[in-house]
């Protein structure tokens, strides 16, 4: 009897975390300083539907995504074959009363009458919630305009069929990450290794996923364990790193263990076990001997490599519109294309990658905190490799799937959603100082100013990439029918109290938001303590305070 093909796959995903030395009595150059290695590990366990077994709802959602992205259709190049003559129509004689009744009913279309629009409406009706119904109505009214040639970007309209096919493949592969369901109350085995040979675990810890399928824990490897491990003792004695610029690495592996029995699962859910928040090494935590059975060889696994660091300066960075051109202010369609459709090489902000690499080579270590859903982890990881951004920890958000993301997840203010992730990093490195980098598109500026006021001795600088002024100025230019004096930028309005330029009524609807933005900048600058650098910039070369900060705090003295 043939084996039944599975319709889904269980997977475990590990987020890039951090590994750093925490010195017991502080770092003293030239001496053997005892330290504990702290490793932060987080991730998700989920069940992903295979593409060939996508549900009607998932196919409908993908169809709606194509409509939102306004992708050009693929031209099918099928070889025409001679078709047999259709059979003669069957004569059906209806009574006058039946014909009168049918005239009052709306019948479904014949197969030959089904258009793309009718198919889209039918797929949208699979959703029972009010939000999806409203979306269906809005899409019905605007679908023809959304796919009209004048609404498409010139670059999109001029693409070859091969390029269009690649964009369709991008949308399919990236959007499929949302076809998942959480695996709650599942055990995940975390193992730490020092990169090198022999590959003996430094620490092993089992952790249970929460109701959202997530897990997070802080692991500590004490000094005594470092001395007992064949590779770790070289790190402890300073033998692994040949120079002060050398970096040692810790490999983190996560293995999704088999699901427990139903009775055990019920016991765990009722509170007999919970996700550990921290773990320390003990002899009992040594991994059990492996039998290399077929079950173990096919368990879902994931891993990441973390640099073992100690530095006085760290940088927390946003992703969208800070280091990746997402164009959130350009509207849902443009932002959706940049995230799910466009080639990653086309959304790189090269000057930001260069600036970050320069600071990384000076000893700064990076932490990326974003409001993007965790399902975008593979895309963001690939983007960081393509753009050559410095490696660092990555924190994304859980929204409960794509439907919850658009229904309620984005209703929470952006700064509130991101604050927890940023504070988590700040609290983990109380002996470090931070540079905060974000953009003006959402609420990074307000969040960072608030944190600077709360932690005046931990925050060194706040740098905000201005994506608001160019967007609003472009709208003013588009709405202006006659030449007028240029509107002041937010930086000009913030730096000067001069009177506003005279604008026509036609441009006042856009210039108003521009001055509102200038007021946002003014309030954020006032909230930030005077000794902390605050700069709104369009190019990182304007952030001259960064180099002065690195020289002042001696970020080169890292170990």
XYZ file of C-alpha atoms in Angstrom:
559
model
C 0.000 0.000 0.000
C 1.595 3.334 -1.054
C 2.449 5.807 1.682
C 0.087 8.754 2.077
C 1.756 11.984 1.012
C 1.819 14.617 3.737
C -0.019 17.845 2.977
C 2.145 19.965 5.283
C 5.604 20.105 6.833
C 6.585 20.826 10.433
C 9.412 23.341 10.611
C 11.409 25.147 13.250
C 12.991 28.543 12.537
C 15.793 30.097 14.578
C 16.196 33.867 14.624
C 19.698 35.329 14.686
C 20.228 36.198 18.352
C 23.380 37.219 20.183
C 26.281 35.726 22.105
C 28.480 37.928 24.237
C 30.975 37.825 27.071
C 29.775 39.122 30.413
C 32.841 39.728 32.573
C 32.560 38.843 36.235
C 34.699 41.725 37.534
C 34.870 43.901 34.443
C 37.447 43.733 31.687
C 41.071 44.493 32.575
C 43.456 44.590 29.568
C 46.419 42.203 29.741
C 44.886 39.892 32.354
C 42.864 36.684 32.238
C 39.365 37.978 32.864
C 36.711 35.500 33.911
C 33.451 35.790 32.041
C 30.129 34.086 31.416
C 28.925 33.529 27.876
C 25.339 34.702 27.477
C 23.417 33.499 24.432
C 19.946 34.672 23.461
C 17.952 32.218 21.329
C 14.463 32.655 19.892
C 12.375 31.207 17.107
C 9.101 29.659 16.014
C 7.753 26.203 15.281
C 4.996 26.025 12.689
C 3.289 23.728 10.234
C 3.571 24.923 6.632
C 1.136 23.859 3.922
C 2.712 22.456 0.791
C 1.952 24.487 -2.364
C 0.172 21.644 -4.130
C -2.212 21.302 -1.186
C -3.107 24.963 -0.764
C -6.642 25.517 0.482
C -9.222 27.539 -1.413
C -8.797 30.351 1.118
C -5.022 30.383 0.569
C -5.422 30.399 -3.198
C -7.945 33.193 -2.889
C -5.577 35.190 -0.721
C -2.789 34.731 -3.255
C -5.119 35.887 -6.019
C -5.979 38.996 -3.992
C -2.246 39.590 -3.472
C -1.657 39.491 -7.228
C -4.466 41.984 -7.650
C -2.940 44.311 -5.041
C 0.510 44.050 -6.632
C -1.026 44.756 -10.071
C 1.355 42.299 -11.681
C 1.210 42.053 -15.473
C -0.327 38.800 -16.607
C 1.829 36.014 -17.942
C 1.214 35.298 -21.602
C 0.571 31.634 -22.109
C 2.380 30.347 -25.155
C 0.418 27.214 -25.732
C 0.549 25.374 -29.027
C -2.800 25.590 -30.709
C -4.282 22.209 -31.563
C -7.214 21.390 -33.755
C -10.278 21.197 -31.573
C -13.152 18.858 -32.362
C -16.430 20.367 -33.374
C -18.605 21.068 -30.339
C -21.584 18.772 -29.900
C -24.917 20.191 -30.999
C -26.798 22.009 -28.261
C -29.414 20.067 -26.410
C -32.847 21.574 -26.834
C -34.520 22.129 -23.477
C -38.160 23.142 -23.494
C -39.253 25.115 -20.442
C -42.764 25.957 -19.405
C -43.771 29.644 -19.352
C -43.961 29.594 -15.537
C -40.396 28.185 -15.273
C -39.049 30.796 -17.685
C -40.773 33.526 -15.650
C -39.238 32.203 -12.411
C -35.714 31.981 -13.886
C -35.992 35.557 -15.090
C -36.162 36.698 -11.467
C -33.106 34.681 -10.316
C -29.406 35.453 -10.731
C -27.831 32.326 -12.163
C -24.113 31.519 -12.016
C -22.204 32.218 -15.240
C -21.524 29.542 -17.794
C -17.899 28.294 -17.946
C -17.279 30.314 -21.100
C -18.595 33.453 -19.369
C -16.284 33.332 -16.317
C -13.911 36.304 -16.368
C -10.953 37.079 -14.118
C -13.101 39.568 -12.219
C -15.857 37.042 -11.543
C -13.279 34.528 -10.374
C -11.705 37.075 -8.048
C -15.067 37.979 -6.500
C -15.899 34.301 -5.993
C -12.572 33.703 -4.260
C -13.023 36.754 -2.050
C -16.442 35.486 -0.901
C -14.742 32.536 0.810
C -13.996 34.856 3.734
C -16.770 35.206 6.276
C -15.443 38.173 8.249
C -16.496 41.771 7.740
C -12.982 42.934 6.858
C -12.667 40.530 3.962
C -16.160 41.436 2.725
C -15.237 45.107 2.765
C -11.973 44.321 0.990
C -13.917 42.428 -1.664
C -16.209 45.420 -2.243
C -13.314 47.858 -2.429
C -11.373 45.595 -4.759
C -14.382 45.125 -7.020
C -14.716 48.852 -7.413
C -11.046 49.473 -8.100
C -9.717 46.295 -9.687
C -9.964 47.567 -13.233
C -8.215 50.793 -12.259
C -5.603 48.936 -10.221
C -4.589 46.840 -13.187
C -4.875 49.618 -15.754
C -1.637 50.433 -17.606
C -1.601 54.042 -16.360
C -1.471 52.798 -12.753
C 1.499 50.533 -13.366
C 5.038 51.795 -12.875
C 6.854 52.437 -16.115
C 9.450 49.859 -15.099
C 6.686 47.314 -14.503
C 5.005 48.031 -17.831
C 8.245 47.584 -19.788
C 9.280 44.215 -18.333
C 9.948 41.200 -20.509
C 7.986 37.999 -20.007
C 10.963 36.385 -18.272
C 11.153 39.290 -15.830
C 7.401 39.185 -15.224
C 7.624 35.438 -14.618
C 10.342 36.041 -11.994
C 8.150 38.582 -10.195
C 5.310 36.068 -10.097
C 7.699 33.476 -8.667
C 8.848 35.978 -6.034
C 5.264 36.612 -4.949
C 4.436 32.908 -4.768
C 7.530 31.909 -2.787
C 7.394 34.843 -0.343
C 3.661 34.764 0.245
C 3.659 31.012 0.924
C 5.532 31.675 4.163
C 2.187 32.842 5.580
C 0.487 29.509 4.848
C 1.291 28.201 8.286
C -0.222 27.369 11.647
C 1.516 27.544 15.021
C 2.814 24.419 16.735
C 2.026 25.074 20.398
C 3.343 23.018 23.342
C 6.083 21.362 21.297
C 9.525 20.642 22.712
C 12.511 22.161 20.926
C 16.048 21.042 21.773
C 18.576 23.879 21.728
C 22.284 23.053 21.500
C 25.258 25.409 21.553
C 28.553 24.592 19.847
C 31.831 26.419 19.514
C 32.484 26.543 15.775
C 35.360 24.169 15.018
C 36.429 20.596 15.668
C 35.610 18.495 17.628
C 31.883 19.318 17.449
C 31.009 18.688 21.085
C 27.963 20.528 22.500
C 28.802 23.302 24.890
C 25.298 23.276 26.364
C 21.960 21.591 25.694
C 18.557 22.828 26.823
C 15.011 21.776 25.941
C 12.365 24.478 25.670
C 8.617 24.308 25.030
C 6.850 26.497 22.491
C 4.138 28.831 23.722
C 0.589 29.204 22.408
C 1.891 31.076 19.345
C 4.510 28.436 18.566
C 7.304 30.718 19.724
C 10.200 30.139 22.088
C 12.807 32.431 23.604
C 15.419 31.824 26.267
C 18.600 33.284 27.655
C 21.341 30.677 28.063
C 24.400 31.113 30.264
C 27.614 29.135 29.979
C 29.657 29.606 33.173
C 33.413 30.059 33.298
C 33.941 26.554 34.694
C 32.216 24.979 31.709
C 34.303 27.091 29.337
C 37.479 25.695 30.912
C 36.212 22.113 30.638
C 35.257 22.253 26.947
C 38.090 21.463 24.479
C 37.317 24.414 22.187
C 35.786 26.824 24.682
C 38.867 26.745 26.881
C 40.865 28.258 24.014
C 38.395 31.143 23.974
C 38.650 31.449 27.775
C 42.440 31.646 27.626
C 42.436 33.948 24.610
C 43.992 31.375 22.301
C 41.199 31.259 19.699
C 41.443 34.902 18.644
C 44.878 35.682 17.206
C 44.314 39.452 17.300
C 41.909 41.904 18.861
C 40.001 41.960 15.556
C 39.444 38.188 15.534
C 35.971 36.914 16.366
C 34.956 33.540 17.785
C 31.627 32.018 16.827
C 28.892 30.054 18.574
C 26.618 27.805 16.530
C 23.026 27.483 17.730
C 20.967 24.503 16.580
C 17.262 23.943 17.198
C 15.658 20.534 16.750
C 11.888 20.054 16.841
C 11.196 16.945 18.910
C 8.303 14.564 18.159
C 4.861 15.669 19.307
C 3.857 14.251 22.709
C 0.804 12.068 23.187
C -2.583 13.778 23.494
C -2.798 13.071 27.227
C 0.650 14.539 27.840
C -0.164 17.558 25.704
C -3.261 18.237 27.800
C -1.176 18.000 30.971
C 1.399 20.445 29.616
C -1.226 22.938 28.506
C -2.854 22.794 31.973
C 0.331 24.130 33.504
C 2.526 21.143 34.368
C 5.274 22.572 32.164
C 6.077 25.949 30.690
C 8.581 27.630 28.437
C 11.810 28.303 30.381
C 13.086 31.838 30.228
C 16.661 31.027 31.225
C 18.904 28.048 31.720
C 22.361 27.438 33.126
C 24.741 24.615 32.396
C 24.623 21.555 34.598
C 25.870 18.007 34.215
C 22.279 16.844 33.752
C 21.973 19.078 30.699
C 24.486 17.082 28.691
C 22.790 15.686 25.573
C 21.687 12.057 25.608
C 23.447 9.613 23.354
C 22.046 9.597 19.832
C 20.950 6.423 18.160
C 20.839 7.969 14.650
C 17.444 6.348 14.156
C 15.334 7.205 11.136
C 13.099 9.384 13.337
C 16.012 11.481 14.612
C 17.589 11.876 11.185
C 14.357 13.380 9.791
C 13.455 15.722 12.630
C 13.000 19.378 11.578
C 16.123 21.393 12.407
C 17.498 24.891 11.907
C 20.675 26.657 12.965
C 22.489 29.970 12.951
C 26.013 31.134 13.743
C 26.510 33.980 16.232
C 29.694 35.999 16.743
C 30.873 35.961 20.357
C 31.284 39.653 21.095
C 32.192 42.167 23.736
C 31.920 45.812 22.737
C 31.145 49.114 24.375
C 29.031 50.427 21.476
C 26.037 48.756 19.861
C 23.543 49.931 17.271
C 19.807 49.211 17.123
C 18.394 49.609 13.625
C 15.014 49.475 11.971
C 14.788 47.691 8.587
C 11.983 48.991 6.341
C 12.887 52.368 4.802
C 15.953 52.537 7.048
C 18.205 49.974 5.360
C 15.657 48.525 2.901
C 13.657 50.609 0.450
C 10.062 49.631 1.255
C 8.355 52.981 0.507
C 5.744 52.610 3.244
C 4.612 56.210 2.707
C 4.081 55.529 -0.991
C 0.935 53.544 -0.281
C -0.050 49.918 0.234
C 0.521 48.869 -3.371
C 4.095 50.144 -3.635
C 5.025 48.836 -0.198
C 3.501 45.442 -1.016
C 5.461 45.219 -4.260
C 8.730 46.092 -2.559
C 8.229 43.443 0.116
C 6.688 40.579 -1.839
C 7.433 41.123 -5.526
C 10.472 43.204 -6.432
C 13.956 41.764 -6.682
C 15.914 42.255 -3.455
C 18.792 43.923 -5.263
C 16.389 46.670 -6.343
C 15.445 47.699 -2.778
C 18.974 48.051 -1.357
C 19.915 51.420 0.130
C 23.594 51.164 -0.694
C 24.787 54.161 1.301
C 23.261 52.697 4.464
C 24.958 49.330 3.920
C 28.298 51.094 3.411
C 27.827 53.203 6.546
C 26.911 50.184 8.667
C 29.872 48.189 7.389
C 32.165 51.078 8.281
C 30.858 51.175 11.845
C 31.002 47.366 12.127
C 34.698 47.430 11.186
C 35.192 49.986 14.005
C 33.787 47.592 16.593
C 30.075 48.440 16.638
C 27.746 45.430 16.877
C 24.253 45.439 15.408
C 20.719 44.555 16.474
C 17.862 44.786 13.956
C 14.373 45.323 15.397
C 11.438 45.473 12.999
C 7.645 45.394 13.054
C 7.662 43.008 10.086
C 5.884 39.669 10.700
C 8.117 36.718 11.601
C 7.038 34.900 8.443
C 9.311 37.281 6.508
C 12.432 35.877 8.217
C 13.712 34.026 5.092
C 13.221 37.134 2.926
C 14.900 39.495 5.389
C 17.785 37.075 5.948
C 18.362 36.836 2.207
C 18.139 40.616 1.852
C 20.795 41.154 4.515
C 23.114 38.834 2.614
C 22.422 40.469 -0.763
C 22.842 43.995 0.626
C 25.964 43.019 2.613
C 24.586 44.471 5.834
C 26.580 43.601 8.973
C 25.452 40.475 10.785
C 23.452 41.010 13.940
C 20.489 39.875 15.973
C 17.036 40.084 14.408
C 13.719 40.672 16.160
C 10.401 40.407 14.253
C 6.751 40.409 15.372
C 4.102 37.719 15.726
C 0.684 38.770 14.415
C -1.142 35.435 14.218
C -1.108 34.979 10.455
C -1.726 37.199 7.469
C -5.463 37.679 8.117
C -4.905 38.853 11.705
C -2.036 41.017 10.462
C -4.318 43.114 8.270
C -7.411 42.885 10.502
C -5.990 43.929 13.870
C -2.211 43.534 14.044
C -1.449 46.822 12.291
C -3.984 48.801 14.329
C -1.582 49.038 17.260
C 0.693 52.115 17.001
C 4.024 51.306 15.343
C 6.128 52.623 18.239
C 4.171 50.526 20.757
C 4.674 47.381 18.655
C 8.413 47.952 18.393
C 9.187 49.214 21.894
C 9.262 45.760 23.530
C 11.887 44.466 21.102
C 14.119 47.530 21.490
C 13.905 47.537 25.294
C 14.757 43.828 25.323
C 18.075 44.565 23.610
C 18.832 47.570 25.824
C 18.205 45.550 28.990
C 20.432 42.707 27.774
C 23.464 45.008 27.448
C 23.370 47.392 30.378
C 27.164 47.740 30.180
C 26.999 48.971 26.562
C 25.901 52.235 25.010
C 23.676 52.483 21.955
C 23.212 54.349 18.706
C 19.568 54.243 17.553
C 18.868 54.431 13.794
C 15.419 54.485 12.198
C 13.314 56.383 9.681
C 10.599 59.002 9.766
C 8.004 56.870 7.973
C 6.465 55.420 11.115
C 7.189 56.244 14.760
C 10.890 55.468 15.163
C 11.650 59.099 15.928
C 9.142 59.325 18.774
C 10.142 55.928 20.202
C 13.857 56.692 20.172
C 13.389 60.159 21.692
C 11.359 58.613 24.501
C 14.021 55.975 25.157
C 16.751 58.609 25.119
C 14.853 60.562 27.779
C 14.367 57.405 29.873
C 17.971 56.164 29.470
C 20.145 59.269 29.076
C 23.362 57.447 30.005
C 22.766 54.417 27.768
C 21.785 56.171 24.527
C 24.565 57.921 22.603
C 22.761 59.182 19.503
C 19.481 59.122 17.570
C 19.713 59.173 13.771
C 16.483 59.328 11.727
C 16.492 58.826 7.955
C 14.085 61.361 6.467
C 11.699 59.642 4.055
C 8.777 61.962 4.823
C 9.989 65.266 3.378
C 10.857 63.869 -0.096
C 7.460 62.153 -0.276
C 5.482 65.250 0.682
C 7.553 67.579 -1.510
C 6.961 65.250 -4.460
C 3.217 65.457 -3.818
C 3.415 69.252 -3.712
C 5.256 69.271 -7.025
C 2.702 66.934 -8.560
C -0.243 69.091 -7.431
C 1.300 72.432 -8.341
C 0.066 73.723 -11.684
C 2.221 76.884 -11.583
C 5.742 77.605 -10.395
C 5.855 78.576 -6.738
C 8.550 79.155 -4.129
C 9.804 75.768 -2.885
C 8.317 74.591 0.383
C 10.658 74.452 3.359
C 11.775 70.991 4.379
C 11.207 69.600 7.848
C 14.862 70.153 8.690
C 14.626 73.814 7.603
C 11.438 74.386 9.581
C 12.873 72.698 12.645
C 16.095 74.701 12.562
C 14.509 78.083 11.922
C 11.490 79.956 13.270
C 11.080 82.024 10.093
C 7.624 82.484 8.631
C 6.194 79.836 6.361
C 6.440 80.363 2.592
C 3.256 81.419 0.860
C 1.571 78.469 -0.809
C -1.440 78.346 -3.090
C -4.632 76.657 -1.954
C -3.805 73.820 -4.322
C -0.678 72.881 -2.360
C -1.835 73.723 1.153
C -3.452 70.269 1.507
C 0.002 68.706 1.209
C 2.137 71.435 2.774
C 0.079 71.120 5.951
C 1.378 67.584 6.627
C 4.888 68.830 5.837
C 4.735 71.367 8.653
C 3.070 68.824 10.908
C 6.108 66.639 10.314
C 8.417 69.522 11.174
C 6.530 69.842 14.464
C 7.090 66.118 15.128
C 10.820 66.643 14.616
C 10.850 69.646 16.943
C 9.089 67.754 19.736
C 11.393 64.746 19.396
C 14.467 66.986 19.469
C 13.228 68.733 22.602
C 12.488 65.417 24.327
C 15.989 64.099 23.621
C 18.522 65.161 26.285
C 20.891 67.871 25.049
C 24.040 65.733 25.399
C 22.618 63.040 23.063
C 23.115 63.618 19.341
C 19.847 63.894 17.393
C 19.912 64.209 13.621
C 17.392 63.975 10.814
C 19.315 62.967 7.692
C 18.853 62.066 4.050
C 22.356 60.637 3.562
C 24.456 58.978 6.286
C 27.392 61.262 5.495
C 25.451 63.940 7.377
C 25.728 61.914 10.615
C 29.096 63.361 11.549
C 28.452 62.694 15.243
C 28.817 58.933 14.717
C 32.547 59.088 14.031
C 33.108 61.443 16.970
C 31.195 59.079 19.251
C 33.306 56.090 18.259
C 36.495 58.017 18.877
C 35.272 59.297 22.246
C 34.182 55.969 23.713
C 37.035 53.933 22.271
C 34.939 51.350 20.435
C 38.122 49.885 18.953
C 38.982 48.370 22.357
C 36.729 45.349 21.973
C 37.633 41.789 22.910
